[in-house]
Coordinates of C-alpha atoms in Angstrom, one line a residue:
X1306 CA -21.1 34.6 -22.3
X1307 CA -18.0 35.1 -20.2
X1308 CA -17.6 31.3 -19.7
X1309 CA -17.9 30.7 -23.6
X1310 CA -15.3 33.5 -24.2
X1311 CA -12.9 31.9 -21.6
X1312 CA -13.4 28.5 -23.3
X1313 CA -12.7 29.8 -26.6
X1314 CA -9.5 31.3 -25.4
X1315 CA -8.4 28.1 -24.0
X1316 CA -9.2 26.0 -27.0
X1317 CA -7.3 28.7 -29.0
X1318 CA -4.3 28.3 -26.7
X1319 CA -4.5 24.3 -27.0
X1320 CA -4.9 24.8 -30.9
X1321 CA -1.7 26.9 -30.8
X1322 CA 0.4 24.5 -28.9
X1323 CA -0.7 21.5 -31.0
X1324 CA 0.3 23.4 -34.2
X1325 CA 3.5 24.6 -32.6
X1326 CA 4.5 20.9 -32.2
X1327 CA 3.0 19.9 -35.5
X1328 CA 0.4 17.6 -34.0
X1329 CA -2.2 18.7 -36.2
X1330 CA -0.7 16.1 -38.6
X1331 CA -2.5 13.4 -36.5
X1332 CA -5.9 14.8 -37.3
X1333 CA -7.8 14.9 -40.5
X1334 CA -8.2 18.6 -40.7
X1335 CA -10.6 18.6 -43.7
X1336 CA -13.2 17.2 -41.1
X1337 CA -12.9 20.2 -38.9
X1338 CA -16.0 22.5 -38.6
X1339 CA -15.5 25.4 -41.3
X1340 CA -14.7 28.1 -38.9
X1341 CA -12.1 26.1 -37.1
X1342 CA -10.2 25.4 -40.4
X1343 CA -10.5 29.2 -41.1
X1344 CA -8.9 30.1 -37.9
X1345 CA -5.9 27.8 -38.3
X1346 CA -4.5 30.3 -40.8
X1347 CA -4.0 32.8 -38.0
X1348 CA -2.2 30.5 -35.6
X1349 CA 1.6 31.0 -35.2
X1350 CA 3.8 28.9 -37.3
X1351 CA 5.0 25.7 -36.0
X1352 CA 8.3 25.1 -34.4
X1353 CA 11.2 23.2 -36.2
X1354 CA 10.4 19.9 -34.8
X1355 CA 10.6 17.8 -37.8
X1356 CA 13.5 15.7 -36.3
X1357 CA 11.5 14.8 -33.2
X1358 CA 9.2 11.6 -33.2
X1359 CA 5.5 12.3 -32.7
X1360 CA 5.4 10.7 -29.2
X1361 CA 8.1 13.3 -28.0
X1362 CA 6.3 16.2 -29.6
X1363 CA 3.1 15.1 -27.8
X1364 CA 4.8 14.8 -24.6
X1365 CA 6.3 18.4 -24.9
X1366 CA 2.9 19.8 -25.9
X1367 CA 1.4 18.5 -22.7
X1368 CA 4.0 19.8 -20.6
X1369 CA 3.4 23.2 -22.2
X1370 CA -0.4 22.9 -21.5
X1371 CA 0.1 22.6 -17.8
X1372 CA -0.2 20.1 -14.8
X1373 CA -3.7 18.9 -15.5
X1374 CA -2.7 17.8 -19.0
X1375 CA 0.5 16.2 -17.7
X1376 CA -1.6 14.1 -15.4
X1377 CA -4.0 13.2 -18.3
X1378 CA -0.9 12.1 -20.4
X1379 CA 0.3 10.0 -17.4
X1380 CA -3.0 8.1 -17.1
X1381 CA -3.2 7.9 -20.8
X1382 CA 0.2 6.2 -21.1
X1383 CA -1.5 3.2 -19.2
X1384 CA -3.9 2.7 -22.1
X1385 CA -1.4 0.6 -24.2
X1386 CA -4.3 -1.1 -25.8
X1387 CA -5.3 2.2 -27.5
X1388 CA -2.0 4.0 -28.1
X1389 CA 0.9 2.9 -30.4
X1390 CA 3.9 1.9 -28.4
X1391 CA 5.9 5.0 -29.3
X1392 CA 3.3 7.3 -27.9
X1393 CA 2.5 5.4 -24.7
X1394 CA 6.2 4.9 -23.9
X1395 CA 6.9 8.6 -24.4
X1396 CA 4.0 9.7 -22.2
X1397 CA 5.2 7.4 -19.4
X1398 CA 8.2 9.8 -19.0
X1399 CA 5.9 12.7 -18.1
X1400 CA 6.8 13.9 -14.5
X1401 CA 4.0 15.2 -12.3
X1402 CA 6.0 18.3 -10.8
X1403 CA 4.6 21.7 -10.5
X1404 CA 5.7 24.8 -8.5
X1405 CA 4.6 24.7 -5.0
X1406 CA 1.7 26.9 -3.6
X1407 CA 2.6 29.1 -0.5
X1408 CA 3.1 27.2 2.7
X1409 CA 1.1 29.6 4.8
X1410 CA -1.9 28.8 2.4
X1411 CA -1.3 25.1 3.2
X1412 CA -1.3 26.0 6.8
X1413 CA -4.8 27.7 6.4
X1414 CA -6.1 24.7 4.7
X1415 CA -5.0 22.3 7.3
X1416 CA -6.5 24.4 10.1
X1417 CA -9.8 24.7 8.3
X1418 CA -10.0 20.9 7.7
X1419 CA -8.9 19.9 11.1
X1420 CA -10.7 22.7 12.9
X1421 CA -7.8 23.6 15.2
X1422 CA -4.5 25.5 15.0
X1423 CA -1.5 23.6 13.5
X1424 CA 0.3 24.3 16.6
X1425 CA -2.2 22.2 18.6
X1426 CA -1.9 19.2 16.1
X1427 CA 1.8 19.4 15.5
X1428 CA 4.8 20.2 17.6
X1429 CA 6.4 21.6 14.6
X1430 CA 5.2 22.1 10.9
X1431 CA 7.6 23.2 8.1
X1432 CA 5.8 25.5 5.6
X1433 CA 8.5 24.6 3.0
X1434 CA 7.1 21.4 1.2
X1435 CA 9.1 18.4 0.6
X1436 CA 7.3 17.7 -2.8
X1437 CA 4.8 19.5 -5.0
X1438 CA 2.5 17.9 -7.6
X1439 CA -0.6 18.7 -9.6
X1440 CA -3.0 17.4 -7.1
X1441 CA -1.4 18.0 -3.7
X1442 CA 1.8 18.9 -2.0
X1443 CA 3.6 17.3 1.1
X1444 CA 4.9 19.0 4.1
X1445 CA 7.2 17.6 7.0
X1446 CA 5.8 17.8 10.6
X1447 CA 6.4 16.4 14.1
X1448 CA 3.6 15.3 16.4
X1449 CA 3.5 16.2 20.0
X1450 CA 4.7 12.7 21.0
X1451 CA 7.9 13.0 18.9
X1452 CA 6.8 11.0 15.9
X1453 CA 8.0 12.3 12.6
X1454 CA 5.1 12.8 10.0
X1455 CA 4.3 14.2 6.6
X1456 CA 1.2 16.2 5.8
X1457 CA -0.4 15.9 2.3
X1458 CA -2.5 18.9 1.5
X1459 CA -4.8 19.2 -1.7
X1460 CA -3.9 22.1 -3.9
X1461 CA -6.4 25.1 -3.4
X1462 CA -8.9 25.4 -6.2
X1463 CA -7.7 22.3 -8.0
X1464 CA -11.1 20.7 -7.9
X1465 CA -12.8 23.8 -9.9
X1466 CA -9.8 23.7 -12.3
X1467 CA -10.1 20.2 -13.0
X1468 CA -13.8 20.4 -13.7
X1469 CA -13.1 23.2 -16.2
X1470 CA -10.3 21.4 -17.8
X1471 CA -12.1 18.1 -17.8
X1472 CA -15.2 19.7 -19.5
X1473 CA -13.0 21.2 -22.0
X1474 CA -11.2 17.9 -22.7
X1475 CA -14.6 16.3 -23.2
X1476 CA -15.5 18.9 -25.8
X1477 CA -12.2 18.3 -27.5
X1478 CA -12.6 14.4 -27.3
X1479 CA -15.9 14.6 -29.1
X1480 CA -14.4 16.6 -31.8
X1481 CA -11.3 14.3 -32.0
X1482 CA -13.5 11.2 -32.6
X1483 CA -14.6 12.9 -35.7
X1484 CA -11.4 14.1 -37.0
X1485 CA -8.7 11.6 -35.8
X1486 CA -7.5 9.0 -37.9
X1487 CA -8.8 5.7 -36.1
X1488 CA -10.7 7.8 -33.9
X1489 CA -13.2 5.2 -33.3
X1490 CA -10.8 2.8 -32.2
X1491 CA -9.1 5.2 -29.7
X1492 CA -12.5 6.3 -28.2
X1493 CA -11.3 9.8 -26.8
X1494 CA -14.4 10.4 -25.0
X1495 CA -14.3 7.1 -23.0
X1496 CA -10.7 7.7 -22.3
X1497 CA -11.4 11.1 -20.9
X1498 CA -14.2 9.8 -18.9
X1499 CA -11.8 7.3 -17.3
X1500 CA -9.3 10.0 -16.5
X1501 CA -12.1 12.1 -14.9
X1502 CA -12.7 9.0 -12.5
X1503 CA -9.1 8.6 -11.6
X1504 CA -8.3 12.1 -11.0
X1505 CA -11.2 13.0 -8.9
X1506 CA -10.5 9.9 -6.7
X1507 CA -7.0 11.3 -6.1
X1508 CA -8.5 14.4 -4.8
X1509 CA -10.0 12.5 -1.8
X1510 CA -7.2 12.2 0.8
X1511 CA -9.4 9.9 2.9
X1512 CA -9.7 7.5 0.0
X1513 CA -5.9 7.4 -0.3
X1514 CA -5.5 7.0 3.4
X1515 CA -7.8 4.0 3.3
X1516 CA -5.8 2.5 0.3
X1517 CA -2.5 2.9 2.5
X1518 CA -4.2 1.5 5.5
X1519 CA -5.5 -1.7 3.9
X1520 CA -2.1 -2.3 2.1
X1521 CA -0.4 -1.9 5.5
X1522 CA -2.6 -4.4 7.0
X1523 CA -2.1 -6.9 4.1
X1524 CA 1.8 -6.6 4.6
X1525 CA 1.8 -6.4 8.4
X1526 CA 5.0 -8.2 9.6
X1527 CA 6.3 -8.7 6.1
X1528 CA 10.0 -8.3 5.3
X1529 CA 9.1 -7.6 1.6
X1530 CA 7.2 -4.4 1.9
X1531 CA 6.8 -1.8 4.3
X1532 CA 3.6 0.7 4.3
X1533 CA 3.7 3.9 6.4
X1534 CA 1.1 4.2 9.2
X1535 CA -1.9 6.4 8.6
X1536 CA -2.8 8.8 11.5
X1537 CA -6.4 8.7 10.9
X1538 CA -7.4 11.3 13.7
X1539 CA -6.0 13.9 11.4
X1540 CA -7.2 12.8 8.1
X1541 CA -10.0 14.5 6.0
X1542 CA -11.0 14.7 2.4
X1543 CA -8.4 17.5 1.9
X1544 CA -5.7 16.6 4.3
X1545 CA -3.8 13.4 5.1
X1546 CA -1.3 12.8 7.9
X1547 CA 1.0 9.6 8.0
X1548 CA 4.2 8.3 9.2
X1549 CA 7.4 9.9 7.6
X1550 CA 9.8 7.3 6.3
X1551 CA 13.1 7.5 4.9
X1552 CA 15.2 5.1 2.9
X1553 CA 17.4 5.0 -0.4
X1554 CA 15.8 5.8 -3.8
X1555 CA 15.3 2.3 -5.6
X1556 CA 16.5 3.9 -8.8
X1557 CA 19.8 4.9 -7.4
X1558 CA 21.6 1.6 -8.0
X1559 CA 25.1 2.9 -7.4
X1560 CA 24.0 4.2 -3.9
X1561 CA 22.4 1.0 -3.2
X1562 CA 25.7 -0.9 -4.1
X1563 CA 27.6 1.6 -2.0
X1564 CA 25.5 0.5 1.1
X1565 CA 26.0 -3.2 0.2
X1566 CA 22.3 -4.0 -0.6
X1567 CA 21.7 -7.4 -1.8
X1568 CA 20.4 -6.4 -5.1
X1569 CA 19.4 -10.0 -6.2
X1570 CA 17.2 -10.4 -3.2
X1571 CA 15.7 -7.2 -3.7
X1572 CA 14.9 -7.8 -7.2
X1573 CA 13.3 -11.2 -6.3
X1574 CA 11.3 -9.6 -3.7
X1575 CA 9.9 -7.0 -6.0
X1576 CA 8.4 -9.6 -8.3
X1577 CA 6.9 -11.5 -5.2
X1578 CA 5.3 -8.3 -3.8
X1579 CA 3.5 -7.6 -7.3
X1580 CA 2.2 -11.3 -7.3
X1581 CA 1.2 -11.2 -3.7
X1582 CA -0.8 -7.9 -4.0
X1583 CA -2.5 -9.1 -7.2
X1584 CA -3.3 -12.7 -6.5
X1585 CA -3.3 -13.0 -2.7
X1586 CA -4.9 -9.8 -1.8
X1587 CA -6.6 -8.5 -5.0
X1588 CA -5.4 -4.9 -4.1
X1589 CA -2.2 -3.7 -5.8
X1590 CA -0.4 -0.3 -5.9
X1591 CA -0.8 0.7 -9.6
X1592 CA 1.7 3.6 -9.5
X1593 CA 4.9 1.7 -8.7
X1594 CA 7.4 3.8 -10.4
X1595 CA 10.9 4.4 -8.8
X1596 CA 9.8 7.8 -7.4
X1597 CA 7.2 6.1 -5.3
X1598 CA 9.5 3.4 -3.9
X1599 CA 12.4 3.5 -1.3
X1600 CA 14.4 0.7 0.2
X1601 CA 15.2 0.2 3.8
X1602 CA 18.8 -0.8 3.8
X1603 CA 19.3 -0.9 7.6
X1604 CA 20.0 -4.7 7.1
X1605 CA 21.8 -4.7 3.7
X1606 CA 21.5 -8.4 3.1
X1607 CA 17.7 -8.3 4.0
X1608 CA 16.4 -5.1 2.3
X1609 CA 12.8 -4.1 2.4
X1610 CA 10.7 -2.1 -0.1
X1611 CA 9.0 1.1 1.3
X1612 CA 6.0 2.2 -0.8
X1613 CA 4.7 5.8 -0.9
X1614 CA 1.8 7.6 -2.6
X1615 CA -1.4 5.5 -2.6
X1616 CA -3.6 7.6 -4.7
X1617 CA -3.8 5.0 -7.6
X1618 CA -4.7 1.6 -6.2
X1619 CA -6.6 -1.1 -8.1
X1620 CA -8.4 -4.3 -7.7
X1621 CA -10.0 -6.8 -10.1
X1622 CA -13.4 -8.3 -10.3
X1623 CA -13.4 -11.8 -8.9
X1624 CA -14.2 -13.1 -12.5
X1625 CA -11.2 -11.2 -14.0
X1626 CA -9.0 -12.2 -11.2
X1627 CA -9.8 -15.8 -11.9
X1628 CA -9.2 -15.6 -15.5
X1629 CA -6.1 -13.4 -15.4
X1630 CA -4.6 -16.0 -13.0
X1631 CA -5.5 -18.9 -15.2
X1632 CA -4.2 -17.0 -18.2
X1633 CA -0.8 -16.6 -16.3
X1634 CA -0.7 -20.2 -15.5
X1635 CA -1.4 -21.3 -19.0
X1636 CA 1.3 -18.9 -20.4
X1637 CA 3.7 -20.2 -17.9
X1638 CA 3.1 -23.6 -19.3
X1639 CA 2.9 -22.5 -23.0
X1640 CA -0.5 -23.8 -23.3
X1641 CA -1.7 -21.4 -26.0
X1642 CA -5.1 -23.2 -26.7
X1643 CA -6.0 -22.8 -23.1
X1644 CA -5.1 -19.0 -23.2
X1645 CA -7.3 -18.6 -26.2
X1646 CA -10.2 -20.5 -24.6
X1647 CA -9.8 -18.4 -21.4
X1648 CA -10.1 -15.2 -23.3
X1649 CA -13.4 -16.3 -24.9
X1650 CA -14.8 -17.7 -21.6
X1651 CA -13.9 -14.4 -19.8
X1652 CA -15.8 -12.4 -22.5
X1653 CA -12.7 -10.4 -23.4
X1654 CA -13.2 -11.3 -27.0
X1655 CA -16.7 -12.1 -28.6
X1656 CA -18.2 -15.6 -28.0
X1657 CA -18.2 -16.4 -31.8
X1658 CA -14.4 -16.0 -31.9
X1659 CA -12.8 -19.0 -33.7
X1660 CA -10.7 -20.8 -31.0
X1661 CA -8.2 -22.1 -33.6
X1662 CA -7.4 -18.6 -35.0
X1663 CA -7.1 -17.1 -31.6
X1664 CA -4.9 -19.9 -30.4
X1665 CA -2.6 -19.4 -33.7
X1666 CA -2.4 -15.6 -32.7
X1667 CA -1.4 -16.4 -29.1
X1668 CA 1.2 -18.8 -30.3
X1669 CA 2.7 -16.2 -32.5
X1670 CA 3.2 -14.0 -29.4
X1671 CA 4.4 -16.7 -27.1
X1672 CA 6.9 -18.7 -29.1
X1673 CA 9.2 -15.8 -30.1
X1674 CA 9.6 -14.7 -26.4
X1675 CA 9.9 -18.2 -24.8
X1676 CA 12.6 -19.3 -27.1
X1677 CA 14.9 -16.4 -25.8
X1678 CA 17.2 -16.7 -22.8
X1679 CA 15.2 -16.6 -19.6
X1680 CA 16.9 -13.6 -18.3
X1681 CA 15.6 -11.6 -21.4
X1682 CA 11.9 -12.8 -21.1
X1683 CA 9.5 -10.0 -19.9
X1684 CA 6.2 -11.4 -18.8
X1685 CA 4.8 -8.0 -18.9
X1686 CA 5.9 -7.5 -22.6
X1687 CA 4.4 -11.0 -23.5
X1688 CA 1.0 -10.0 -21.9
X1689 CA 1.1 -6.5 -23.7
X1690 CA 1.9 -8.1 -27.0
X1691 CA -0.8 -10.7 -26.4
X1692 CA -3.4 -8.0 -25.8
X1693 CA -2.2 -6.1 -28.9
X1694 CA -2.7 -9.2 -31.1
X1695 CA -6.1 -9.9 -29.4
X1696 CA -7.4 -6.5 -30.8
X1697 CA -7.8 -8.2 -34.1
X1698 CA -10.4 -10.2 -32.4
X1699 CA -12.3 -7.2 -30.8
X1700 CA -10.6 -7.5 -27.4
X1701 CA -12.5 -5.5 -24.7
X1702 CA -10.7 -5.0 -21.3
X1703 CA -11.6 -3.2 -18.0
X1704 CA -9.1 -0.3 -17.2
X1705 CA -7.9 -2.2 -14.0
X1706 CA -6.5 -5.1 -16.2
X1707 CA -4.6 -2.6 -18.4
X1708 CA -3.4 -1.0 -15.2
X1709 CA -2.2 -4.4 -14.0
X1710 CA -0.3 -5.0 -17.3
X1711 CA 1.4 -1.6 -16.9
X1712 CA 2.2 -2.2 -13.2
X1713 CA 3.8 -5.6 -14.2
X1714 CA 6.0 -3.9 -16.9
X1715 CA 7.2 -1.3 -14.2
X1716 CA 8.0 -4.1 -11.6
X1717 CA 9.8 -6.2 -14.2
X1718 CA 11.7 -3.2 -15.4
X1719 CA 12.7 -2.4 -11.9
X1720 CA 13.8 -5.8 -11.1
X1721 CA 15.8 -6.2 -14.2
X1722 CA 17.5 -2.8 -13.3
X1723 CA 18.4 -4.2 -9.9
X1724 CA 19.5 -7.7 -11.4
X1725 CA 20.1 -7.8 -15.1
X1726 CA 20.3 -11.6 -14.9
X1727 CA 17.1 -12.1 -13.0
X1728 CA 14.9 -15.1 -14.4
X1729 CA 11.7 -13.4 -13.9
X1730 CA 9.9 -16.6 -15.2
X1731 CA 11.7 -18.7 -12.6
X1732 CA 10.7 -16.3 -9.8
X1733 CA 7.1 -15.7 -10.8
X1734 CA 5.8 -19.1 -11.6
X1735 CA 6.4 -20.7 -8.2
X1736 CA 5.2 -17.6 -6.5
X1737 CA 1.9 -17.6 -8.4
X1738 CA 1.5 -21.4 -8.0
X1739 CA 2.1 -21.2 -4.2
X1740 CA -0.4 -18.2 -3.8
X1741 CA -3.0 -20.0 -5.7
X1742 CA -2.6 -23.2 -3.8
X1743 CA -3.1 -21.2 -0.7
X1744 CA -6.0 -19.4 -2.1
X1745 CA -7.8 -22.6 -3.2
X1746 CA -6.9 -24.6 -0.2
X1747 CA -9.7 -26.6 1.7
X1748 CA -9.5 -24.1 4.7
X1749 CA -9.9 -21.1 2.4
X1750 CA -12.6 -22.7 0.3
X1751 CA -14.6 -23.8 3.5
X1752 CA -14.2 -20.3 4.8
X1753 CA -15.6 -18.8 1.6
X1754 CA -18.5 -21.2 1.7
X1755 CA -19.3 -20.3 5.3
X1756 CA -19.5 -16.6 4.1
X1757 CA -21.8 -17.3 1.3
X1758 CA -24.0 -19.9 3.0
X1759 CA -26.3 -17.4 4.7
X1760 CA -27.0 -15.8 1.3
X1761 CA -27.7 -19.2 -0.3
X1762 CA -30.1 -20.2 2.7
X1763 CA -31.9 -16.9 2.3
X1764 CA -32.3 -17.6 -1.5
X1765 CA -33.2 -21.3 -1.1
X1766 CA -36.9 -20.9 -0.4
X1767 CA -37.3 -19.1 -3.7
X1768 CA -35.6 -21.7 -5.8
X1769 CA -38.3 -24.3 -6.2
X1770 CA -40.8 -21.7 -7.4
X1771 CA -38.2 -20.2 -9.8
X1772 CA -37.4 -23.5 -11.3
X1773 CA -41.1 -24.3 -11.6
X1774 CA -41.9 -21.0 -13.4
X1775 CA -39.0 -21.7 -15.7
X1776 CA -40.1 -25.1 -16.6
X1777 CA -43.7 -23.9 -17.1
X1778 CA -42.6 -21.3 -19.5
X1779 CA -40.3 -23.7 -21.3
X1780 CA -42.9 -26.3 -21.7
X1781 CA -45.4 -23.7 -23.0
X1782 CA -43.1 -22.1 -25.4
X1783 CA -42.9 -18.8 -23.8
X1784 CA -39.1 -18.7 -23.6
X1785 CA -38.3 -16.8 -26.7
X1786 CA -34.9 -16.3 -28.5
X1787 CA -34.0 -14.3 -31.4
X1788 CA -31.9 -16.0 -34.1
X1789 CA -30.5 -14.9 -37.5
X1790 CA -31.3 -17.1 -40.5
X1791 CA -27.7 -18.0 -40.9
X1792 CA -27.5 -19.4 -37.3
X1793 CA -30.8 -21.1 -37.5
X1794 CA -29.5 -24.4 -38.7
X1795 CA -26.7 -24.5 -36.1
X1796 CA -29.3 -23.7 -33.3
X1797 CA -31.5 -26.6 -34.3
X1798 CA -28.5 -28.9 -34.2
X1799 CA -27.5 -27.7 -30.7
X1800 CA -31.0 -27.6 -29.3
X1801 CA -30.9 -31.2 -28.0
X1802 CA -27.4 -30.7 -26.4
X1803 CA -28.7 -27.4 -24.7
X1804 CA -31.7 -29.2 -23.2
X1805 CA -29.3 -31.8 -21.7
X1806 CA -27.1 -29.2 -20.3
X1807 CA -30.0 -27.4 -18.8
X1808 CA -31.2 -30.4 -17.1
X1809 CA -27.7 -30.9 -15.6
X1810 CA -27.8 -27.3 -14.4
X1811 CA -31.1 -27.8 -12.7
X1812 CA -30.1 -31.0 -11.2
X1813 CA -26.8 -29.5 -9.9
X1814 CA -28.9 -26.7 -8.3
X1815 CA -31.2 -29.2 -6.8
X1816 CA -28.1 -31.1 -5.2
X1817 CA -26.4 -27.9 -4.1
X1818 CA -29.2 -26.4 -2.0
X1819 CA -29.7 -29.4 0.3
X1820 CA -26.0 -29.9 0.5
X1821 CA -25.4 -26.2 1.6
X1822 CA -28.2 -26.6 4.2
X1823 CA -26.7 -30.0 5.6
X1824 CA -23.3 -28.2 5.7
X1825 CA -24.6 -25.2 7.5
X1826 CA -26.6 -27.2 10.0
X1827 CA -23.5 -29.6 10.6
X1828 CA -25.6 -32.7 10.2
X1829 CA -23.7 -35.9 10.9
X1830 CA -22.9 -38.8 11.2
X1831 CA -19.5 -38.1 9.5
X1832 CA -17.6 -34.8 9.5
X1833 CA -14.6 -33.5 7.5
X1834 CA -12.7 -30.3 8.6
X1835 CA -15.8 -29.8 10.8
X1836 CA -18.4 -29.9 8.1
X1837 CA -20.9 -32.6 7.2
X1838 CA -19.5 -35.2 4.7
X1839 CA -23.0 -35.9 3.3
X1840 CA -23.5 -32.0 2.8
X1841 CA -20.1 -31.7 1.1
X1842 CA -20.6 -34.6 -1.2
X1843 CA -24.1 -33.2 -2.3
X1844 CA -22.5 -29.8 -2.8
X1845 CA -19.5 -31.2 -4.8
X1846 CA -21.9 -33.3 -6.9
X1847 CA -24.1 -30.3 -7.6
X1848 CA -21.2 -27.9 -8.5
X1849 CA -19.8 -30.7 -10.9
X1850 CA -23.1 -30.9 -12.7
X1851 CA -23.5 -27.1 -12.9
X1852 CA -19.9 -26.8 -14.2
X1853 CA -20.7 -29.5 -16.9
X1854 CA -23.8 -27.8 -17.8
X1855 CA -22.2 -24.4 -18.4
X1856 CA -19.0 -25.6 -19.9
X1857 CA -18.8 -24.6 -23.5
X1858 CA -18.5 -27.2 -26.2
X1859 CA -15.2 -26.9 -28.0
X1860 CA -14.7 -27.8 -31.6

């Protein structure tokens, strides 16, 4: 009863704020439950916000609702596939800054998490925080060996508060799907579920420390990007201790110029860092806004980025990574048919999408951009426009791909801020091509084959029986497919071609297995890069037959 009353009061408070900023106009109020329509009469009158656009009104409302809703708005701003541009751009301006909780309380949390007094862990600990956000706040400290550190402490009670607010958001999202214009397209419940995953991941300081540790290893010795060291012996789920770094704010262009920083080189390095993180390492910092980036200007002509705050880091599936890389290459070469074909092959749009129509839609996005001066072309904007156009074809993307697109927009915007004349196209294309050449080099391919070989060998004994069972079922007519009447004629005409392709796949598998075995056993007499030539040839022939068998027929 008490919980229901608190939830009602909270919903009332949210309703008051939505009406205050006239956001009820976004909903079809005639579809609200009867009691809720009646209660609207008793809510305070709206502010005079008629001159403000809807995106700004929504941003102000989220700020009034509190830090959890600000965080929700920030993550919602990455879903540019679901929101109109005016709203997503306005939500991106939200700042996750809240009043700090007492430093003595932070000290108690640290001592409880680490199991020892703060004085035994640190030579000094400042109870005045350097920064405070909705999830955690950061305190400066000094280790006993003299190293400067920062201590990130999860806000007390935030887990329970998040649980309550997310449960409430889910209730409101369910209602919103019924009353919002185009609620089915926006899918509020799905969006809240994604927010739930991201925000609870951010509560885990060990997870953030692991993100930082891997990124640091990936860029060890790099002049492009520096990642602070994590001090693992003092990291728990609620506390993270890492190296304290200093530098110039990347957004303070005047200060960078004052220190003589080579802005053109810095801008190019920013683009290179992005492509390296995504396509070489498949692990990218997905929250690269100016507040999380400093510049080491100790050598002004050779500046280095310093990244901070690793709560939101993303990676792509191997399938999505391949298709996004191929999409980038095709866009660089203005090969719109290839872009359309890749969208279909990746499963981002339905398999029955007409290739010619998608190609025409892709061309309508590319040509207006590629005919502009190179220093005005934004690849992130092209990608965003492409995803928007593809929505007509029922585009479905994983959140990580949308985070990549948003991160690319941030990186390009920052690079253009540093060097307004930067030809991002000219910098990005050779970087991507060089990374992919290295990724697909014989050495890397052979290393990947060695990794997978034990799994193939383990499965090899099962293959003959699986192939036999398949052929028996196919011969006896036990392989069933369901076909609509309108597709029946086309299915009959393609049956012969499908049978031929199946035989190619089976033949390819039959060649690949002995090829893998010969390669693993290093059987002579000839060798290439330390591998059996006979094995490599059999595997190559098998892969070629499998690829031909699985390749789609293009009309």
